Amino acid sequence: MRSPRHSSIVPIREIGARYREQVARHLIALDAHDRYLRFGYAANDRQIRQYVERIDFGRDQLFGIFNRRLELIAMAHLAYPVDMAAAGFAEFGVSVARHARGRGYGARLFERAAMHAVNDGVKTLYVHALSENTAMLRIARQAGAVVERAGSESEARLTLPEASFSSRVGELVADQMGQVDYWLKSEAGVMRQLLATAQEVREAVRDGRRRSGS
């Protein structure tokens, strides 16, 4: 696996079952074409919700990028299908909100998922995508994956190295960074709400004074 090419830091947080509804909202917000690229078919809202309900958070791993309002704007699903996991495979899928594209989030999520897969003993990271999903296939190629095309569909396989002290420390640091970033955004949201409430109180007081003086 090649070294990451990006230099800026993007905090990525592991997300568990309590984020299931946010995951659903994020995916449902994708337009028809993006749903087609993400799932390989024109998934409707019901099918997306069924997909989200079937996610086994005890087996699979999801990673998310949140904006300052704690809205999920990009996410990756590292899946361990039973038939593939036995052979040392894990499957990667990613989605990024349209307004958040062009920032390298897809590549960062791929790197983060690959790091987790390495430390989890996965030998090969697998991506199944439509051949027209050039963005996803580009991310895989840049990471060093071998991409094979079969008509309208393509498969990418990235051979992963053995886990090491460095990879384990790297994941611990990445986890901590994601947690701290989420906490800071949460605290900032609370502060914004307090300031907004204080402003409303001040305006109510001013309005009361004007009325009492009239």
Coordinates of N, CA and C in Angstrom, one line a residue:
M1 N 0.9 -1.2 0.0 CA 0.0 0.0 0.0 C 0.9 1.2 0.0
R2 N 0.6 2.1 -0.9 CA 1.5 3.3 -1.0 C 1.2 4.3 0.1
S3 N 2.1 5.2 0.4 CA 1.9 6.2 1.5 C 0.9 7.2 1.0
P4 N 0.1 7.8 1.9 CA -0.8 8.8 1.6 C -0.1 10.0 0.9
R5 N -0.8 10.6 -0.1 CA -0.3 11.7 -0.8 C -0.7 13.0 -0.3
H6 N -1.6 13.0 0.6 CA -2.2 14.3 1.1 C -1.4 14.7 2.3
S7 N -1.4 16.0 2.6 CA -0.7 16.6 3.7 C -1.6 17.2 4.8
S8 N -2.7 17.7 4.4 CA -3.6 18.3 5.4 C -4.3 17.2 6.2
I9 N -4.7 17.6 7.4 CA -5.3 16.7 8.3 C -6.8 16.8 8.2
V10 N -7.5 15.6 8.1 CA -8.9 15.5 8.0 C -9.3 14.6 9.2
P11 N -9.9 15.1 10.2 CA -10.3 14.3 11.3 C -11.5 13.3 10.9
I12 N -11.3 12.0 11.1 CA -12.3 11.0 10.8 C -12.6 10.3 12.0
R13 N -13.9 10.1 12.2 CA -14.4 9.4 13.4 C -15.0 8.1 13.2
E14 N -14.7 7.1 14.0 CA -15.4 5.8 13.9 C -16.8 6.0 14.3
I15 N -17.8 5.5 13.6 CA -19.2 5.7 14.0 C -19.9 4.3 14.2
G16 N -20.7 4.3 15.3 CA -21.3 3.1 15.7 C -22.8 3.1 15.4
A17 N -23.5 2.1 16.0 CA -24.9 1.9 15.7 C -25.8 3.1 16.1
R18 N -25.4 3.9 17.0 CA -26.3 5.1 17.4 C -26.3 6.1 16.3
Y19 N -25.4 6.0 15.3 CA -25.4 6.9 14.1 C -26.2 6.3 12.9
R20 N -26.9 5.3 13.1 CA -27.6 4.6 12.0 C -28.5 5.6 11.3
E21 N -29.3 6.4 12.0 CA -30.2 7.3 11.4 C -29.4 8.4 10.6
Q22 N -28.3 8.9 11.1 CA -27.5 9.9 10.4 C -27.0 9.3 9.1
V23 N -26.5 8.0 9.2 CA -26.1 7.3 8.0 C -27.2 7.2 6.9
A24 N -28.4 6.9 7.4 CA -29.5 6.8 6.5 C -29.8 8.2 5.8
R25 N -29.8 9.2 6.6 CA -30.1 10.6 6.1 C -29.0 11.0 5.1
H26 N -27.8 10.7 5.4 CA -26.7 11.0 4.5 C -26.8 10.4 3.1
L27 N -27.1 9.1 3.2 CA -27.3 8.3 1.9 C -28.5 8.7 1.1
I28 N -29.6 9.0 1.8 CA -30.8 9.4 1.2 C -30.7 10.7 0.5
A29 N -29.8 11.6 1.1 CA -29.6 12.9 0.5 C -28.8 12.8 -0.8
L30 N -28.2 11.7 -1.2 CA -27.5 11.6 -2.5 C -28.6 11.6 -3.6
D31 N -28.2 12.2 -4.7 CA -29.1 12.3 -5.8 C -29.1 10.9 -6.6
A32 N -29.9 10.8 -7.6 CA -30.1 9.5 -8.2 C -28.8 9.0 -8.9
H33 N -28.1 9.9 -9.5 CA -26.8 9.4 -10.1 C -25.8 8.9 -9.1
D34 N -25.7 9.7 -8.0 CA -24.7 9.3 -6.9 C -25.2 8.0 -6.3
R35 N -26.5 7.8 -6.1 CA -26.9 6.5 -5.5 C -26.6 5.4 -6.5
Y36 N -26.7 5.6 -7.8 CA -26.4 4.6 -8.8 C -24.9 4.2 -8.7
L37 N -24.0 5.2 -8.5 CA -22.6 4.9 -8.4 C -22.3 4.3 -7.1
R38 N -22.9 4.7 -6.0 CA -22.6 4.1 -4.7 C -23.0 2.7 -4.6
F39 N -24.3 2.4 -5.1 CA -24.8 1.0 -4.8 C -24.8 0.1 -6.1
G40 N -24.5 0.7 -7.2 CA -24.5 -0.1 -8.5 C -25.8 -0.2 -9.1
Y41 N -26.8 0.4 -8.5 CA -28.2 0.4 -9.1 C -28.9 1.7 -8.5
A42 N -30.0 2.0 -9.1 CA -30.8 3.2 -8.7 C -31.6 3.0 -7.5
A43 N -30.9 3.0 -6.3 CA -31.5 2.6 -5.1 C -32.5 3.7 -4.7
N44 N -33.7 3.3 -4.2 CA -34.7 4.3 -3.7 C -34.6 4.4 -2.2
D45 N -35.4 5.3 -1.6 CA -35.2 5.5 -0.2 C -35.4 4.3 0.6
R46 N -36.4 3.5 0.3 CA -36.7 2.3 1.0 C -35.5 1.3 0.9
Q47 N -34.9 1.1 -0.2 CA -33.8 0.2 -0.4 C -32.6 0.7 0.4
I48 N -32.4 2.0 0.4 CA -31.3 2.6 1.2 C -31.5 2.3 2.7
R49 N -32.7 2.5 3.2 CA -33.0 2.3 4.6 C -32.8 0.8 4.9
Q50 N -33.2 -0.1 4.0 CA -33.0 -1.5 4.2 C -31.5 -1.8 4.3
Y51 N -30.7 -1.2 3.4 CA -29.3 -1.4 3.5 C -28.7 -0.9 4.8
V52 N -29.1 0.2 5.3 CA -28.6 0.8 6.6 C -29.0 -0.1 7.7
E53 N -30.3 -0.6 7.7 CA -30.8 -1.5 8.8 C -30.0 -2.8 8.8
R54 N -29.5 -3.2 7.7 CA -28.7 -4.5 7.7 C -27.3 -4.4 8.1
I55 N -26.8 -3.2 8.3 CA -25.4 -3.0 8.6 C -25.2 -3.6 10.0
D56 N -24.2 -4.5 10.1 CA -23.8 -5.1 11.4 C -22.7 -4.3 12.0
F57 N -23.0 -3.4 12.9 CA -21.9 -2.6 13.5 C -21.0 -3.3 14.4
G58 N -21.4 -4.5 14.8 CA -20.6 -5.4 15.6 C -19.5 -6.1 14.8
R59 N -19.7 -6.2 13.5 CA -18.8 -6.9 12.6 C -18.1 -5.9 11.7
D60 N -18.9 -5.0 11.0 CA -18.3 -4.1 10.1 C -17.8 -2.8 10.8
Q61 N -17.1 -1.9 10.1 CA -16.7 -0.7 10.7 C -17.0 0.5 9.7
L62 N -17.6 1.5 10.3 CA -17.9 2.7 9.5 C -17.1 3.9 10.1
F63 N -16.8 4.8 9.1 CA -16.0 6.0 9.4 C -16.7 7.2 8.9
G64 N -16.7 8.3 9.6 CA -17.5 9.4 9.1 C -16.7 10.7 9.3
I65 N -17.0 11.7 8.4 CA -16.5 13.0 8.5 C -17.7 13.9 8.7
F66 N -17.6 14.8 9.8 CA -18.7 15.6 10.2 C -18.3 17.1 9.9
N67 N -19.3 17.9 9.6 CA -19.0 19.3 9.5 C -19.2 20.0 10.8
R68 N -19.1 21.3 10.9 CA -19.1 22.0 12.2 C -20.5 21.9 12.9
R69 N -21.5 21.5 12.2 CA -22.8 21.3 12.8 C -23.1 19.9 13.1
L70 N -22.0 19.1 13.0 CA -22.1 17.6 13.3 C -23.0 16.9 12.3
E71 N -23.1 17.4 11.1 CA -23.8 16.7 10.0 C -22.8 15.8 9.3
L72 N -23.2 14.6 9.0 CA -22.4 13.6 8.4 C -22.3 13.9 6.9
I73 N -21.1 14.3 6.4 CA -21.0 14.8 5.1 C -20.2 13.8 4.2
A74 N -19.5 12.8 4.8 CA -18.8 11.8 4.1 C -18.7 10.6 5.0
M75 N -18.8 9.4 4.4 CA -18.7 8.2 5.2 C -18.2 7.0 4.4
A76 N -17.5 6.1 5.1 CA -17.0 4.9 4.5 C -17.5 3.7 5.2
H77 N -17.8 2.6 4.5 CA -18.3 1.4 5.1 C -17.2 0.3 4.8
L78 N -16.6 -0.2 5.8 CA -15.6 -1.3 5.7 C -16.4 -2.6 6.1
A79 N -16.8 -3.3 5.1 CA -17.6 -4.5 5.3 C -16.8 -5.8 5.3
Y80 N -17.3 -6.7 6.2 CA -16.7 -8.0 6.3 C -17.7 -9.1 5.9
P81 N -18.1 -9.2 4.6 CA -19.0 -10.3 4.2 C -18.4 -11.7 4.7
V82 N -19.3 -12.5 5.1 CA -18.8 -13.8 5.7 C -18.0 -14.6 4.7
D83 N -18.5 -14.7 3.5 CA -17.8 -15.5 2.5 C -16.4 -14.9 2.1
M84 N -16.2 -13.6 2.2 CA -15.0 -12.9 1.9 C -14.0 -12.8 3.1
A85 N -14.6 -12.6 4.3 CA -13.8 -12.5 5.5 C -12.9 -13.7 5.7
A86 N -13.5 -14.9 5.4 CA -12.8 -16.1 5.7 C -11.6 -16.2 4.8
A87 N -11.5 -15.5 3.7 CA -10.4 -15.5 2.8 C -9.5 -14.3 3.0
G88 N -9.8 -13.6 4.1 CA -8.9 -12.4 4.4 C -9.2 -11.2 3.6
F89 N -10.5 -11.1 3.1 CA -10.9 -9.9 2.3 C -11.8 -9.0 3.2
A90 N -11.8 -7.8 2.9 CA -12.8 -6.8 3.4 C -13.2 -5.9 2.2
E91 N -14.4 -5.4 2.2 CA -14.9 -4.6 1.1 C -15.1 -3.2 1.5
F92 N -14.8 -2.2 0.6 CA -14.8 -0.8 0.9 C -15.9 -0.1 0.1
G93 N -16.7 0.7 0.7 CA -17.6 1.6 0.0 C -17.6 3.0 0.6
V94 N -17.8 4.0 -0.2 CA -17.7 5.4 0.2 C -18.7 6.3 -0.4
S95 N -19.1 7.3 0.3 CA -20.0 8.3 -0.3 C -19.7 9.7 0.3
V96 N -19.7 10.7 -0.5 CA -19.4 12.1 -0.1 C -20.5 13.0 -0.6
A97 N -21.1 13.8 0.3 CA -22.1 14.7 -0.1 C -21.6 15.6 -1.2
R98 N -22.5 16.0 -2.1 CA -22.0 16.7 -3.3 C -21.3 18.0 -2.9
H99 N -21.8 18.7 -1.9 CA -21.3 20.0 -1.6 C -19.9 19.9 -0.9
A100 N -19.5 18.7 -0.5 CA -18.3 18.5 0.2 C -17.2 17.8 -0.7
R101 N -17.4 17.8 -2.0 CA -16.5 17.1 -2.9 C -15.3 18.0 -3.2
G102 N -14.3 17.4 -3.8 CA -13.1 18.2 -4.2 C -12.1 18.5 -3.1
R103 N -12.4 17.9 -1.9 CA -11.5 18.1 -0.7 C -10.7 16.9 -0.4
G104 N -10.8 15.8 -1.2 CA -10.0 14.6 -0.9 C -10.6 13.7 0.2
Y105 N -11.9 13.9 0.5 CA -12.5 13.1 1.6 C -12.5 11.6 1.2
G106 N -12.8 11.3 0.0 CA -12.9 9.9 -0.4 C -11.6 9.2 -0.2
A107 N -10.5 9.9 -0.6 CA -9.2 9.2 -0.5 C -8.8 9.1 1.0
R108 N -9.1 10.1 1.8 CA -8.8 10.0 3.2 C -9.6 8.9 3.9
L109 N -10.8 8.7 3.5 CA -11.6 7.7 4.1 C -11.1 6.3 3.7
F110 N -10.6 6.2 2.5 CA -10.0 5.0 2.0 C -8.8 4.6 2.8
E111 N -7.9 5.7 3.0 CA -6.7 5.5 3.8 C -7.0 5.0 5.2
R112 N -8.1 5.7 5.8 CA -8.4 5.4 7.2 C -9.0 3.9 7.3
A113 N -9.8 3.5 6.3 CA -10.3 2.2 6.3 C -9.2 1.2 6.1
A114 N -8.3 1.5 5.2 CA -7.2 0.6 5.0 C -6.3 0.4 6.2
M115 N -6.1 1.5 7.0 CA -5.4 1.4 8.2 C -6.0 0.4 9.2
H116 N -7.3 0.6 9.3 CA -8.1 -0.3 10.2 C -8.0 -1.7 9.8
A117 N -8.2 -1.9 8.5 CA -8.1 -3.3 7.9 C -6.8 -3.9 8.2
V118 N -5.7 -3.2 8.0 CA -4.3 -3.7 8.3 C -4.3 -4.2 9.7
N119 N -4.7 -3.4 10.6 CA -4.6 -3.7 12.1 C -5.6 -4.8 12.4
D120 N -6.6 -5.1 11.6 CA -7.5 -6.1 11.9 C -7.2 -7.4 11.2
G121 N -6.0 -7.5 10.6 CA -5.5 -8.7 9.9 C -6.0 -9.0 8.6
V122 N -6.7 -8.0 7.9 CA -7.2 -8.2 6.6 C -6.0 -8.2 5.6
K123 N -6.0 -9.2 4.7 CA -5.0 -9.3 3.7 C -5.2 -8.5 2.4
T124 N -6.5 -8.4 2.0 CA -6.8 -7.7 0.8 C -8.0 -6.8 0.9
L125 N -7.9 -5.6 0.5 CA -9.0 -4.6 0.6 C -9.6 -4.6 -0.8
Y126 N -10.9 -4.8 -0.9 CA -11.6 -5.1 -2.2 C -12.6 -4.0 -2.4
V127 N -12.7 -3.5 -3.7 CA -13.7 -2.5 -4.1 C -14.4 -3.0 -5.3
H128 N -15.7 -3.1 -5.3 CA -16.5 -3.4 -6.5 C -17.2 -2.1 -6.9
A129 N -17.0 -1.7 -8.1 CA -17.6 -0.4 -8.5 C -17.9 -0.5 -10.0
L130 N -18.9 0.4 -10.4 CA -19.2 0.5 -11.8 C -18.0 1.1 -12.5
S131 N -17.7 0.7 -13.7 CA -16.5 1.2 -14.4 C -16.6 2.7 -14.6
E132 N -17.8 3.3 -14.6 CA -18.0 4.7 -14.8 C -17.7 5.5 -13.5
N133 N -17.5 4.8 -12.4 CA -17.2 5.5 -11.2 C -15.7 5.7 -11.1
T134 N -15.3 6.7 -12.0 CA -13.9 6.9 -12.1 C -13.2 7.5 -10.9
A135 N -14.0 8.3 -10.1 CA -13.4 8.8 -8.8 C -13.0 7.7 -7.9
M136 N -13.9 6.7 -7.7 CA -13.6 5.7 -6.8 C -12.4 4.8 -7.3
L137 N -12.4 4.5 -8.5 CA -11.3 3.7 -9.1 C -10.0 4.5 -9.1
R138 N -10.1 5.8 -9.2 CA -8.8 6.6 -9.2 C -8.2 6.5 -7.8
I139 N -9.1 6.6 -6.8 CA -8.6 6.5 -5.4 C -7.9 5.2 -5.1
A140 N -8.5 4.1 -5.6 CA -8.0 2.8 -5.4 C -6.6 2.6 -6.2
R141 N -6.6 3.1 -7.4 CA -5.3 3.1 -8.2 C -4.2 3.8 -7.5
Q142 N -4.5 5.0 -7.0 CA -3.5 5.9 -6.3 C -3.0 5.2 -5.1
A143 N -3.8 4.4 -4.5 CA -3.3 3.7 -3.3 C -2.5 2.4 -3.6
G144 N -2.5 2.1 -4.9 CA -1.7 1.0 -5.3 C -2.5 -0.3 -5.7
A145 N -3.8 -0.2 -5.7 CA -4.7 -1.3 -6.0 C -4.6 -1.7 -7.5
V146 N -4.8 -3.0 -7.7 CA -4.9 -3.5 -9.1 C -6.3 -3.5 -9.5
V147 N -6.6 -2.8 -10.6 CA -8.0 -2.7 -11.1 C -8.2 -3.5 -12.3
E148 N -9.3 -4.3 -12.3 CA -9.6 -5.1 -13.4 C -11.0 -4.7 -13.9
R149 N -11.2 -4.5 -15.2 CA -12.5 -4.1 -15.7 C -13.1 -5.2 -16.4
A150 N -14.4 -5.4 -16.2 CA -15.2 -6.4 -16.9 C -16.5 -5.7 -17.4
G151 N -16.4 -5.1 -18.5 CA -17.5 -4.4 -19.1 C -17.9 -3.2 -18.2
S152 N -19.2 -3.2 -17.8 CA -19.7 -2.0 -17.0 C -19.3 -2.0 -15.6
E153 N -18.6 -3.1 -15.1 CA -18.2 -3.2 -13.7 C -16.7 -3.4 -13.6
S154 N -16.1 -2.9 -12.5 CA -14.7 -3.1 -12.2 C -14.5 -3.6 -10.8
E155 N -13.3 -4.2 -10.6 CA -12.9 -4.7 -9.3 C -11.5 -4.2 -9.0
A156 N -11.3 -3.7 -7.8 CA -10.0 -3.2 -7.4 C -9.6 -4.0 -6.2
R157 N -8.4 -4.5 -6.2 CA -7.8 -5.3 -5.0 C -6.5 -4.6 -4.6
L158 N -6.5 -4.3 -3.3 CA -5.3 -3.7 -2.7 C -4.7 -4.7 -1.7
T159 N -3.5 -5.1 -1.9 CA -2.9 -6.0 -1.0 C -2.3 -5.2 0.2
L160 N -2.7 -5.6 1.4 CA -2.3 -4.9 2.6 C -1.1 -5.5 3.3
P161 N -0.3 -4.6 3.9 CA 0.9 -5.2 4.6 C 0.5 -5.8 6.0
E162 N 1.4 -6.4 6.6 CA 1.1 -6.9 8.0 C 1.0 -5.7 9.0
A163 N 0.2 -5.9 10.0 CA 0.1 -4.9 11.0 C 1.5 -4.7 11.7
S164 N 1.7 -3.5 12.2 CA 3.0 -3.2 12.8 C 2.7 -2.2 14.0
F165 N 3.8 -2.0 14.8 CA 3.7 -1.0 15.9 C 3.2 0.3 15.3
S166 N 3.9 0.7 14.2 CA 3.6 2.0 13.6 C 2.1 2.1 13.2
S167 N 1.6 1.0 12.6 CA 0.2 1.1 12.1 C -0.8 1.1 13.2
R168 N -0.5 0.4 14.3 CA -1.4 0.4 15.5 C -1.3 1.8 16.2
V169 N -0.2 2.4 16.3 CA -0.1 3.7 16.9 C -0.8 4.7 16.0
G170 N -0.6 4.6 14.7 CA -1.2 5.5 13.8 C -2.7 5.5 13.9
E171 N -3.3 4.3 14.1 CA -4.8 4.2 14.2 C -5.2 4.8 15.6
L172 N -4.5 4.6 16.6 CA -4.8 5.2 17.9 C -4.8 6.7 17.8
V173 N -3.8 7.3 17.2 CA -3.8 8.7 17.0 C -4.9 9.2 16.2
A174 N -5.2 8.5 15.1 CA -6.4 8.9 14.2 C -7.7 8.8 15.0
D175 N -7.9 7.8 15.8 CA -9.1 7.6 16.6 C -9.2 8.8 17.6
Q176 N -8.1 9.1 18.2 CA -8.1 10.2 19.2 C -8.4 11.6 18.5
M177 N -7.8 11.8 17.4 CA -8.1 13.0 16.6 C -9.5 13.1 16.2
G178 N -10.1 12.1 15.8 CA -11.5 12.1 15.4 C -12.4 12.4 16.6
Q179 N -12.1 11.8 17.7 CA -12.9 12.0 18.9 C -12.8 13.4 19.4
V180 N -11.6 14.0 19.4 CA -11.4 15.4 19.9 C -12.1 16.3 18.9
D181 N -12.0 16.1 17.6 CA -12.6 17.0 16.7 C -14.1 17.0 16.9
Y182 N -14.7 15.8 17.1 CA -16.1 15.7 17.3 C -16.6 16.5 18.5
W183 N -15.8 16.3 19.6 CA -16.1 16.9 20.9 C -16.0 18.4 20.8
L184 N -15.0 18.9 20.1 CA -14.9 20.4 19.9 C -16.0 21.0 19.1
K185 N -16.4 20.3 18.1 CA -17.6 20.7 17.3 C -18.8 20.7 18.1
S186 N -19.0 19.7 18.9 CA -20.2 19.6 19.8 C -20.2 20.7 20.8
E187 N -19.1 21.0 21.4 CA -19.0 22.1 22.4 C -19.2 23.5 21.7
A188 N -18.7 23.6 20.5 CA -18.9 24.9 19.7 C -20.4 25.0 19.4
G189 N -21.1 23.9 19.1 CA -22.5 24.0 18.8 C -23.3 24.4 20.1
V190 N -22.9 23.9 21.2 CA -23.5 24.3 22.5 C -23.3 25.8 22.7
M191 N -22.1 26.3 22.5 CA -21.8 27.7 22.7 C -22.6 28.6 21.7
R192 N -22.7 28.1 20.5 CA -23.5 28.9 19.5 C -25.0 29.0 20.0
Q193 N -25.5 27.9 20.5 CA -26.9 27.9 21.0 C -27.0 28.8 22.2
L194 N -26.0 28.8 23.1 CA -26.1 29.7 24.3 C -26.0 31.2 23.9
L195 N -25.2 31.5 22.9 CA -25.1 32.8 22.5 C -26.4 33.3 21.8
A196 N -27.0 32.4 21.0 CA -28.2 32.7 20.3 C -29.3 32.9 21.4
T197 N -29.4 32.1 22.4 CA -30.4 32.3 23.5 C -30.1 33.6 24.2
A198 N -28.9 33.9 24.5 CA -28.6 35.2 25.2 C -29.0 36.4 24.3
Q199 N -28.8 36.3 23.0 CA -29.2 37.4 22.1 C -30.7 37.5 22.1
E200 N -31.4 36.4 22.2 CA -32.9 36.5 22.2 C -33.4 37.1 23.5
V201 N -32.7 36.8 24.6 CA -33.1 37.4 25.9 C -32.8 38.9 25.9
R202 N -31.7 39.3 25.4 CA -31.4 40.7 25.3 C -32.4 41.5 24.5
E203 N -32.8 40.9 23.3 CA -33.7 41.5 22.5 C -35.1 41.6 23.2
A204 N -35.5 40.6 23.9 CA -36.7 40.6 24.6 C -36.7 41.6 25.7
V205 N -35.6 41.8 26.4 CA -35.5 42.8 27.4 C -35.6 44.2 26.8
R206 N -34.9 44.5 25.7 CA -35.0 45.8 25.1 C -36.4 46.1 24.6
D207 N -37.0 45.0 24.1 CA -38.4 45.2 23.6 C -39.3 45.5 24.8
G208 N -39.1 44.9 25.9 CA -39.9 45.1 27.1 C -39.7 46.5 27.6
R209 N -38.5 47.0 27.6 CA -38.2 48.4 28.1 C -38.9 49.4 27.2
R210 N -38.8 49.2 25.8 CA -39.4 50.1 24.9 C -40.9 50.2 25.2
R211 N -41.5 49.0 25.4 CA -43.0 49.0 25.6 C -43.3 49.7 27.0
S212 N -42.5 49.4 28.0 CA -42.8 50.0 29.3 C -42.6 51.5 29.3
G213 N -41.7 52.0 28.4 CA -41.5 53.4 28.4 C -42.4 54.2 27.4
S214 N -43.2 53.5 26.7 CA -44.1 54.2 25.8 C -45.4 54.6 26.4

